[in-house]
Amino acid sequence: MKSPDIEMPESVVEILTPSVAGKPALKISNLNVHAGDHHILKNINLEIPENRITVLLGPSGCGKTTLLKCMNRLTDLYRELEVTGTITIGGDDILNSTTDIPALRQRMGLLSQRPYPLPVSIFKNVAYGLKLKGVRDKRLLAFSVEKHLREVGLWEEVKGRLNAPATSLSIGQQQRLCLARGLAVKPAIILADEPTSALDPTSSKIIENLFREIRKHYTIVLVTHVLRQAIRLADHVIFMHDGEIIEQGSPGELFENARSDKLRAYLIDGN
Amino acid sequence: MQFKRQIADRLNGSWMIISLSTILVLPLVIGVGLYIKAAPLLEDVSLFSLIFSSEWAPSAGEFGFRPFIAGSVHVTLLSFLFTAPVCLLAAIYLTQFSTRTLVKIMHPVIDVLAGLPSVIYGVWGILIIVPLVAGIAAFFGTASSGYSVLSGGIVLAVMCIPYTLNMLIEVFNTVPSGLKEASLSLGATRWEAVKHVVIRGNYPGIISAFGLGIAKAFGETIAVMMVVGNVVKVPGSPFDAAYPLPALIANNYGEMLSIPMYDSALMFAALLLLMIILFINLFFRYLIHKTKRQ
């Protein structure tokens, strides 16, 4: 992916550069999620390595999305969910009641199953998160919008109609816009919840290639039930089944030498 | 067998078209009927003086509808001022913040409020609101019996709340949770997400709910008639009595029809009401169209 051919003032470099290395690696210990009597996540323990694509693999309904939503506290929206355990990022437990949730969520960009562009223009979609951060400088906003639209390869396609409604884009373009919008707030980790499930094969490929590109700067947690996608992208794999982690490790370990029957069955069905 | 199915299919299609045509033709038939009945007055007096004159002396042949139009507009606008913020905030709370239990309690409450006959609201207005408004007027140093535009506005607002609130709840429930989550994930607080996604994304729906509420309020008759005072003059303050158009028709039709042209005048009032409600609907349709384009 080409970097922007624009000269950026010194003052804006800091705010546009993703924070890399050191802080983000995420660690989950003894995480349990209950919804009434239903035990959705059972004693989850895992580590997400930095600047890698970690794939959460497993059949539908195994708790992958819930696990992802725990990581940016979107579980708070569902009163019926009871979350216990710890999720630490840079030494801080984000499940703590004192966590600054909007700030946490800006560190954890979310890309959902289907694109949800905000009901505003293409430009405003990308500028949205920065405006929430308090950035008002129009020049800085314009730089950031262009930089991130270029980062996801959308700039050339939309530069003539930045003020058009985001919903006028094709669904594949919308998903890239949502990624650009998430990247604009400088997240450390990108949580991608089956981000290609609503896309055509060409758009899916573009998103997959983008992930390979941006993992240099971001830690990516990718939820998928598509085995082939996991094989194509994963640096680290976590296989879940019925709310439990069955196996985790490198793709080589898991896909070549599956130890559990559940994973072996899943691999056979997936191929 | 195949033939029978084709006949049944055609017949069903025809019935649907007939039903639809009835609905389409009905307002036109009513409008033309009212116009024919109002025609004698329109031949005698110019439309301009009918609408803008304040002189109302049927026995002297003076038919100025300005006080009635003003009465309707004042009461409706006042009720809108009360209804809009209450409904908007209540709908946002119920759809975005409240517990499921509260929603379960509120739905039957709203349905009961919507189903109450308007005469009950009228009686409630006479017993509670009219004395209250008289008290408020006295507090501000104004003499008022309480039968006033303000009483009419309050009673009308309470009547319109369940209607508008239900529509707004429907509108806000259509917002996909993924859209709210997207906004929150970009660092919005819950209120910011509501403001940017639920409200801004639903301007056409909100305008439509308010438009239908206003149109309903404009035509509401009994309850308003019971508390508004029914005095033929252009109200100068919220504590003054007024005489809305629907009240004029309801109070007088069937009586005093021996007065020449009185019958025509009341039909003209009905035609005027129909045209104003049509205009309100068209205006809100235009607003919806405009906001959708943006």
XYZ file of C-alpha atoms in Angstrom:
565
model
C 0.000 0.000 0.000
C 1.388 3.368 -1.030
C 1.970 5.973 1.632
C 0.414 9.378 0.969
C 2.265 11.588 -1.518
C 1.580 14.615 0.593
C 3.835 16.663 2.750
C 2.726 16.714 6.302
C 3.473 19.515 8.747
C 5.665 18.447 11.678
C 2.911 19.175 14.187
C 0.556 16.628 12.675
C 3.006 13.769 12.356
C 2.625 12.674 15.958
C -1.153 12.475 15.968
C -1.278 10.574 12.674
C 1.376 8.007 13.447
C 0.100 4.794 14.969
C 1.638 3.908 18.287
C 3.605 0.720 17.784
C 5.581 -1.800 19.805
C 5.665 -2.132 23.562
C 2.266 -1.385 25.029
C -0.559 -3.117 23.233
C -0.110 -6.869 23.747
C -3.252 -8.078 25.373
C -3.551 -10.744 28.029
C -6.745 -12.408 29.164
C -6.888 -14.370 32.410
C -9.735 -16.451 33.803
C -12.361 -14.673 31.729
C -15.897 -15.937 32.192
C -19.069 -14.537 30.679
C -22.527 -15.561 31.845
C -25.927 -14.581 30.490
C -28.282 -15.784 33.197
C -27.771 -19.553 33.393
C -25.976 -19.681 30.069
C -22.185 -19.886 30.452
C -21.018 -18.212 27.217
C -17.245 -17.988 27.784
C -15.601 -20.551 30.031
C -12.386 -19.683 31.807
C -10.584 -18.061 28.885
C -6.806 -17.618 29.172
C -4.844 -16.264 26.236
C -2.264 -13.795 25.029
C -2.456 -11.732 21.847
C 1.005 -11.145 20.370
C 1.930 -7.659 19.154
C 1.972 -6.750 15.468
C 0.651 -10.125 14.463
C -2.651 -11.370 13.127
C -4.264 -13.548 15.770
C -7.148 -15.560 14.385
C -10.007 -16.590 16.659
C -11.300 -19.640 14.845
C -14.326 -21.724 15.592
C -17.860 -22.634 14.569
C -20.688 -20.069 14.747
C -22.019 -19.536 18.254
C -18.835 -20.661 20.003
C -18.350 -17.277 21.712
C -15.778 -15.658 19.395
C -17.734 -12.425 18.959
C -18.510 -12.198 22.674
C -14.812 -12.602 23.426
C -14.038 -9.818 20.958
C -16.682 -7.567 22.500
C -15.159 -8.119 25.945
C -11.913 -6.653 24.638
C -13.419 -3.223 23.961
C -16.113 -3.435 26.641
C -19.004 -3.449 24.140
C -20.337 -6.154 26.452
C -21.304 -3.241 28.738
C -24.224 -2.560 26.382
C -25.808 -5.890 27.227
C -27.070 -5.742 30.768
C -27.730 -9.477 30.867
C -24.020 -10.281 30.457
C -21.911 -10.823 33.549
C -18.193 -10.582 32.813
C -15.529 -11.711 35.322
C -11.763 -12.133 35.045
C -9.057 -9.791 33.813
C -8.082 -8.379 30.438
C -4.826 -6.450 30.645
C -3.368 -4.081 28.097
C -0.029 -2.515 29.022
C -0.486 -3.596 32.630
C -3.962 -2.058 33.045
C -6.996 -4.245 33.655
C -9.594 -2.862 31.253
C -12.459 -4.627 33.005
C -11.787 -2.344 35.957
C -14.675 -0.007 36.770
C -12.389 3.041 36.568
C -11.419 2.414 32.939
C -11.958 5.384 30.613
C -14.138 3.430 28.183
C -14.241 5.854 25.203
C -10.429 6.137 25.385
C -10.111 2.335 25.620
C -12.331 1.869 22.575
C -10.229 4.301 20.570
C -7.254 2.035 21.252
C -9.224 -0.967 19.973
C -10.514 -0.313 16.461
C -13.543 -2.444 15.566
C -14.401 -3.784 12.134
C -17.723 -5.577 12.222
C -19.302 -8.328 10.133
C -20.903 -5.908 7.749
C -19.949 -2.283 7.251
C -21.844 0.281 9.296
C -20.983 3.668 7.809
C -22.269 6.532 9.951
C -25.144 8.496 8.374
C -22.821 11.288 7.213
C -20.433 11.945 4.325
C -17.359 9.869 3.439
C -15.095 12.626 4.796
C -16.995 12.960 8.067
C -16.938 9.199 8.619
C -13.149 9.183 8.680
C -12.923 12.459 10.612
C -15.498 11.285 13.201
C -13.154 9.635 15.682
C -10.639 12.474 15.480
C -13.365 15.015 16.149
C -14.392 12.990 19.201
C -10.761 13.234 20.309
C -11.106 16.995 20.124
C -9.239 17.618 16.864
C -10.810 20.696 15.232
C -7.994 21.856 12.913
C -9.462 21.506 9.417
C -6.038 21.050 7.808
C -5.188 18.259 10.218
C -8.544 16.562 9.645
C -8.097 16.765 5.863
C -4.585 15.289 6.131
C -5.788 12.475 8.321
C -8.761 11.648 6.100
C -6.538 11.508 3.013
C -3.802 9.519 4.753
C -6.154 6.838 6.004
C -8.229 6.628 2.843
C -4.940 6.057 0.994
C -3.904 3.513 3.603
C -6.931 1.383 2.730
C -6.621 2.062 -1.014
C -9.849 4.034 -1.234
C -8.519 7.545 -1.868
C -8.343 7.343 -5.654
C -11.880 5.955 -5.787
C -13.509 8.607 -3.604
C -11.334 11.730 -3.742
C -13.789 13.474 -6.069
C -16.808 12.850 -3.859
C -15.687 13.132 -0.265
C -18.902 14.938 0.625
C -21.147 12.225 -0.811
C -23.035 10.057 1.711
C -20.949 7.078 2.828
C -23.905 4.840 2.015
C -23.454 5.638 -1.693
C -20.313 3.461 -1.746
C -20.367 -0.231 -2.662
C -20.392 -2.606 0.303
C -16.721 -3.499 -0.221
C -15.776 0.175 -0.327
C -17.880 0.793 2.773
C -15.946 -1.874 4.662
C -12.644 -0.277 3.650
C -14.053 3.092 4.717
C -14.909 1.595 8.113
C -11.333 0.318 8.395
C -9.960 3.770 7.460
C -12.275 5.335 10.025
C -10.997 2.953 12.694
C -7.336 3.530 11.770
C -7.798 7.305 11.948
C -8.128 7.214 15.735
C -4.712 5.532 16.048
C -5.753 2.228 17.583
C -3.157 -0.169 18.922
C -5.282 -3.230 18.292
C -7.801 -3.897 15.524
C -10.679 -6.173 16.411
C -12.112 -7.603 13.208
C -15.298 -9.614 13.577
C -15.686 -11.711 10.401
C -14.993 -8.543 8.385
C -15.306 -10.222 4.997
C -18.432 -12.297 5.615
C -20.701 -9.845 3.752
C -18.226 -9.106 0.944
C -17.678 -10.512 -2.537
C -14.435 -12.449 -3.148
C -12.635 -9.475 -4.723
C -13.474 -7.112 -1.861
C -12.569 -9.862 0.647
C -9.175 -10.231 -0.981
C -8.557 -6.494 -0.767
C -9.356 -6.526 2.968
C -7.121 -9.573 3.530
C -4.243 -7.905 1.687
C -4.776 -4.764 3.739
C -4.508 -6.772 6.947
C -1.186 -8.241 5.786
C 0.050 -4.707 5.080
C -1.046 -3.012 8.265
C 0.049 -5.712 10.714
C 3.452 -4.007 10.674
C 1.853 -1.209 12.646
C -1.118 -2.813 14.355
C -1.990 -5.876 16.365
C -4.938 -7.583 14.688
C -7.461 -9.941 16.273
C -9.482 -11.547 13.490
C -12.600 -13.556 14.200
C -13.485 -15.966 11.443
C -15.120 -19.298 10.865
C -13.615 -19.576 7.400
C -10.734 -22.012 7.718
C -9.114 -20.989 4.437
C -9.007 -17.360 5.535
C -7.406 -18.385 8.816
C -4.773 -20.377 6.948
C -4.070 -17.440 4.613
C -3.741 -14.796 7.316
C -2.954 -16.206 10.738
C 0.316 -15.693 12.582
C -1.253 -17.114 15.699
C -4.408 -19.208 15.988
C -6.858 -19.706 18.826
C -9.440 -22.417 18.229
C -12.637 -22.103 20.233
C -15.543 -24.464 20.671
C -18.643 -24.046 22.825
C -17.203 -21.115 24.817
C -13.872 -22.769 25.518
C -10.413 -22.444 24.060
C -9.574 -25.886 22.745
C -6.129 -25.186 21.296
C -3.894 -22.224 20.576
C -0.543 -21.812 18.889
C 1.144 -21.147 15.569
C -0.752 -22.073 12.377
C 1.830 -24.792 11.730
C 1.190 -26.428 15.105
C -2.580 -26.262 14.872
C -3.271 -26.940 11.237
C -0.611 -29.653 10.740
C -0.724 -31.322 14.123
C -4.131 -30.825 15.679
C -4.254 -32.550 19.030
C -7.945 -32.400 19.896
C -10.724 -34.306 18.152
C -12.846 -31.128 17.877
C -10.174 -29.253 15.937
C -9.420 -32.279 13.764
C -13.133 -32.566 12.916
C -13.322 -28.829 12.204
C -10.291 -29.012 9.919
C -11.741 -31.949 8.013
C -15.120 -30.162 7.596
C -13.403 -26.897 6.614
C -11.361 -28.497 3.891
C -57.333 -26.816 -11.534
C -54.788 -24.552 -13.184
C -57.637 -22.451 -14.666
C -59.322 -22.085 -11.264
C -56.089 -20.905 -9.688
C -55.590 -18.330 -12.438
C -59.147 -16.987 -11.987
C -58.659 -16.781 -8.204
C -55.350 -15.015 -8.726
C -56.921 -12.435 -11.085
C -59.927 -11.883 -8.784
C -57.733 -11.316 -5.768
C -55.652 -8.825 -7.745
C -58.797 -6.917 -8.752
C -60.109 -6.730 -5.198
C -56.849 -5.246 -4.037
C -56.988 -2.593 -6.754
C -60.611 -1.763 -5.857
C -59.721 -1.401 -2.153
C -56.768 0.788 -2.989
C -58.817 2.967 -5.359
C -61.429 3.540 -2.643
C -58.731 4.827 -0.317
C -57.285 7.040 -3.048
C -60.639 8.469 -4.151
C -62.080 9.063 -0.661
C -60.255 12.337 0.179
C -61.056 13.627 -3.295
C -64.765 12.818 -2.910
C -64.867 14.478 0.529
C -63.024 17.540 -0.817
C -65.333 17.923 -3.828
C -68.439 17.397 -1.648
C -67.329 20.082 0.785
C -66.497 22.445 -2.062
C -69.949 22.017 -3.616
C -71.585 22.743 -0.258
C -69.311 25.753 0.372
C -69.713 27.129 -3.159
C -72.670 29.497 -2.411
C -70.539 31.342 0.190
C -67.494 31.420 -2.108
C -69.642 32.945 -4.887
C -70.785 35.666 -2.506
C -67.600 36.539 -0.595
C -63.988 36.569 -1.789
C -61.677 33.834 -0.524
C -59.222 36.469 0.723
C -61.769 38.162 2.973
C -63.064 34.793 4.225
C -59.585 33.802 5.376
C -58.217 37.138 6.570
C -61.260 38.934 7.928
C -61.900 38.824 11.680
C -65.543 39.886 11.444
C -67.823 37.035 12.506
C -71.516 37.941 12.502
C -73.401 35.206 10.660
C -76.802 36.889 11.009
C -75.356 40.010 9.343
C -73.733 37.864 6.656
C -70.176 38.508 7.968
C -68.043 35.397 7.779
C -64.398 36.099 8.689
C -62.525 32.895 9.590
C -59.296 34.467 10.846
C -60.104 33.981 14.570
C -60.816 30.297 14.013
C -57.702 29.703 11.931
C -55.613 31.602 14.492
C -57.218 29.614 17.336
C -56.368 26.297 15.673
C -52.814 27.358 14.830
C -52.095 28.677 18.353
C -53.423 25.584 20.131
C -51.633 23.218 17.739
C -48.287 25.021 17.938
C -48.441 25.176 21.713
C -49.231 21.465 21.927
C -46.319 20.757 19.560
C -43.970 22.738 21.822
C -44.933 20.457 24.727
C -45.103 17.203 22.770
C -41.903 17.361 20.730
C -39.242 17.485 23.465
C -41.116 15.127 25.802
C -41.641 12.502 23.093
C -38.136 12.806 21.699
C -36.451 12.387 25.087
C -38.824 9.631 26.229
C -38.361 7.693 22.970
C -34.577 8.009 23.163
C -34.560 6.816 26.768
C -36.912 3.903 26.129
C -35.068 2.656 23.052
C -31.461 3.368 24.044
C -31.038 3.435 27.802
C -33.905 1.819 29.674
C -34.172 -1.702 30.977
C -36.349 -4.252 29.205
C -38.673 -4.322 32.204
C -39.384 -0.599 31.910
C -40.082 -0.979 28.181
C -42.474 -3.829 28.981
C -44.288 -1.612 31.499
C -44.370 1.440 29.246
C -45.866 -0.196 26.154
C -49.284 -0.962 27.698
C -49.280 2.462 29.415
C -48.757 4.187 26.051
C -51.412 1.998 24.430
C -53.946 2.851 27.142
C -53.200 6.581 26.759
C -53.640 6.274 22.999
C -56.898 4.388 23.389
C -58.613 6.748 25.866
C -61.622 8.519 24.288
C -60.955 12.212 23.769
C -63.944 13.212 25.910
C -62.091 11.759 28.921
C -59.124 14.004 28.181
C -61.606 16.878 27.936
C -63.093 16.149 31.359
C -59.606 15.753 32.838
C -58.719 19.101 31.268
C -61.739 20.833 32.816
C -61.109 19.340 36.268
C -57.321 19.705 36.476
C -55.785 21.817 33.716
C -58.302 24.672 33.519
C -58.056 25.565 37.244
C -54.278 25.123 37.074
C -53.999 27.507 34.117
C -56.287 30.012 35.894
C -53.891 29.829 38.850
C -50.840 30.321 36.630
C -52.543 33.306 34.953
C -53.265 34.835 38.360
C -49.605 34.286 39.327
C -48.578 36.320 36.282
C -51.161 38.963 37.139
C -53.507 38.163 34.258
C -57.203 37.509 34.659
C -58.189 34.258 32.977
C -60.973 31.773 33.534
C -58.503 29.038 32.635
C -60.473 28.142 29.515
C -57.703 29.173 27.187
C -55.219 28.400 24.424
C -52.771 27.142 27.065
C -55.302 24.641 28.468
C -56.129 23.506 24.933
C -52.418 23.158 24.129
C -51.697 21.101 27.252
C -54.668 18.756 26.824
C -53.875 18.329 23.141
C -50.216 17.653 23.927
C -51.128 14.910 26.394
C -53.422 13.386 23.766
C -50.770 13.505 21.057
C -47.913 12.173 23.219
C -48.758 8.449 22.932
C -49.338 8.814 19.210
C -46.053 10.630 18.452
C -44.103 8.619 21.046
C -45.140 5.301 19.482
C -44.000 6.481 16.079
C -40.658 7.735 17.405
C -40.066 4.431 19.235
C -40.678 2.581 15.962
C -38.247 4.905 14.181
C -35.480 4.574 16.790
C -35.870 0.804 16.997
C -34.873 0.546 13.339
C -31.326 1.744 14.121
C -29.096 -1.346 13.840
C -27.121 -2.056 17.013
C -24.022 -2.426 14.803
C -24.240 1.259 13.904
C -24.315 2.307 17.552
C -21.449 -0.060 18.310
C -19.478 1.467 15.413
C -19.905 4.935 16.871
C -19.005 3.761 20.395
C -15.962 1.908 19.061
C -14.640 5.147 17.617
C -14.624 6.617 21.116
C -18.082 8.155 21.387
C -19.810 8.265 24.755
C -23.290 6.742 24.831
C -24.938 10.140 24.496
C -22.655 11.086 21.581
C -23.532 7.822 19.852
C -27.242 8.534 20.351
C -26.847 12.104 19.059
C -24.799 11.193 15.991
C -26.392 7.912 15.017
C -29.886 7.635 16.474
C -31.016 11.252 16.120
C -29.020 12.561 13.152
C -29.486 9.392 11.150
C -33.238 9.517 11.659
C -34.177 13.091 10.822
C -36.674 11.964 8.150
C -38.367 9.571 10.601
C -38.462 12.162 13.396
C -39.905 14.813 11.065
C -42.487 12.343 9.825
C -43.574 11.466 13.396
C -43.861 15.160 14.315
C -45.729 15.942 11.082
C -48.347 13.277 11.672
C -48.632 14.420 15.309
C -49.278 18.020 14.231
C -51.823 16.983 11.609
C -53.654 14.912 14.216
C -53.516 17.777 16.738
C -54.905 20.251 14.193
C -58.017 18.216 13.621
C -58.656 17.134 17.225
C -62.068 18.403 18.291
C -63.883 17.338 21.429
C -61.227 17.596 24.134
C -59.952 20.933 22.858
C -63.467 22.319 22.513
C -64.128 21.496 26.171
C -61.209 23.522 27.551
C -60.392 26.253 25.048
C -63.219 28.672 25.856
C -64.771 28.982 22.382
C -64.702 32.773 22.113
C -64.554 34.221 18.609
C -61.414 36.371 18.678
C -57.805 36.112 17.679
C -56.016 35.074 20.915
C -53.427 37.606 22.067
C -51.815 35.490 24.791
C -51.789 31.835 25.911
C -54.263 32.782 28.676
C -56.860 34.065 26.180
C -59.740 31.910 25.045
C -59.832 30.779 21.428
C -62.169 29.046 19.023
C -60.474 26.434 16.806
C -61.972 25.436 13.443
C -63.065 21.895 14.406
C -64.861 23.299 17.471
C -66.742 25.767 15.285
C -68.067 22.973 13.102
C -68.855 20.583 15.959
C -70.588 23.248 18.065
C -72.778 24.704 15.347
C -73.532 22.185 12.661
C -77.167 21.208 12.792
C -78.121 24.361 14.675
C -78.849 27.856 13.478
C -78.976 26.578 9.934
C -81.894 28.915 9.245
C -79.351 31.752 8.993
C -78.595 32.237 5.304
C -75.193 30.946 4.232
C -74.415 29.544 7.694
C -74.504 26.011 6.348
C -72.120 26.984 3.561
C -69.849 28.767 6.011
C -69.496 25.655 8.184
C -68.785 23.540 5.101
C -66.170 26.087 4.115
C -64.645 25.710 7.594
C -64.474 21.941 7.032
C -62.918 22.457 3.599
C -60.398 24.858 5.127
C -59.503 22.266 7.773
C -59.019 19.618 5.094
C -56.815 21.919 3.014
C -54.677 22.994 6.006
C -54.094 19.352 7.040
C -53.255 18.510 3.428
C -50.827 21.424 3.355
C -49.206 20.330 6.661
C -48.740 16.812 5.265
C -47.274 18.094 2.000
C -44.928 20.434 3.884
C -43.621 17.597 6.062
C -43.271 15.329 3.024
C -41.112 18.042 1.458
C -39.000 18.300 4.645
C -38.535 14.517 4.719
C -37.543 14.507 1.055
C -35.041 17.298 1.684
C -33.410 15.665 4.712
C -33.255 12.295 2.948
C -31.352 13.885 0.074
C -28.821 15.343 2.480
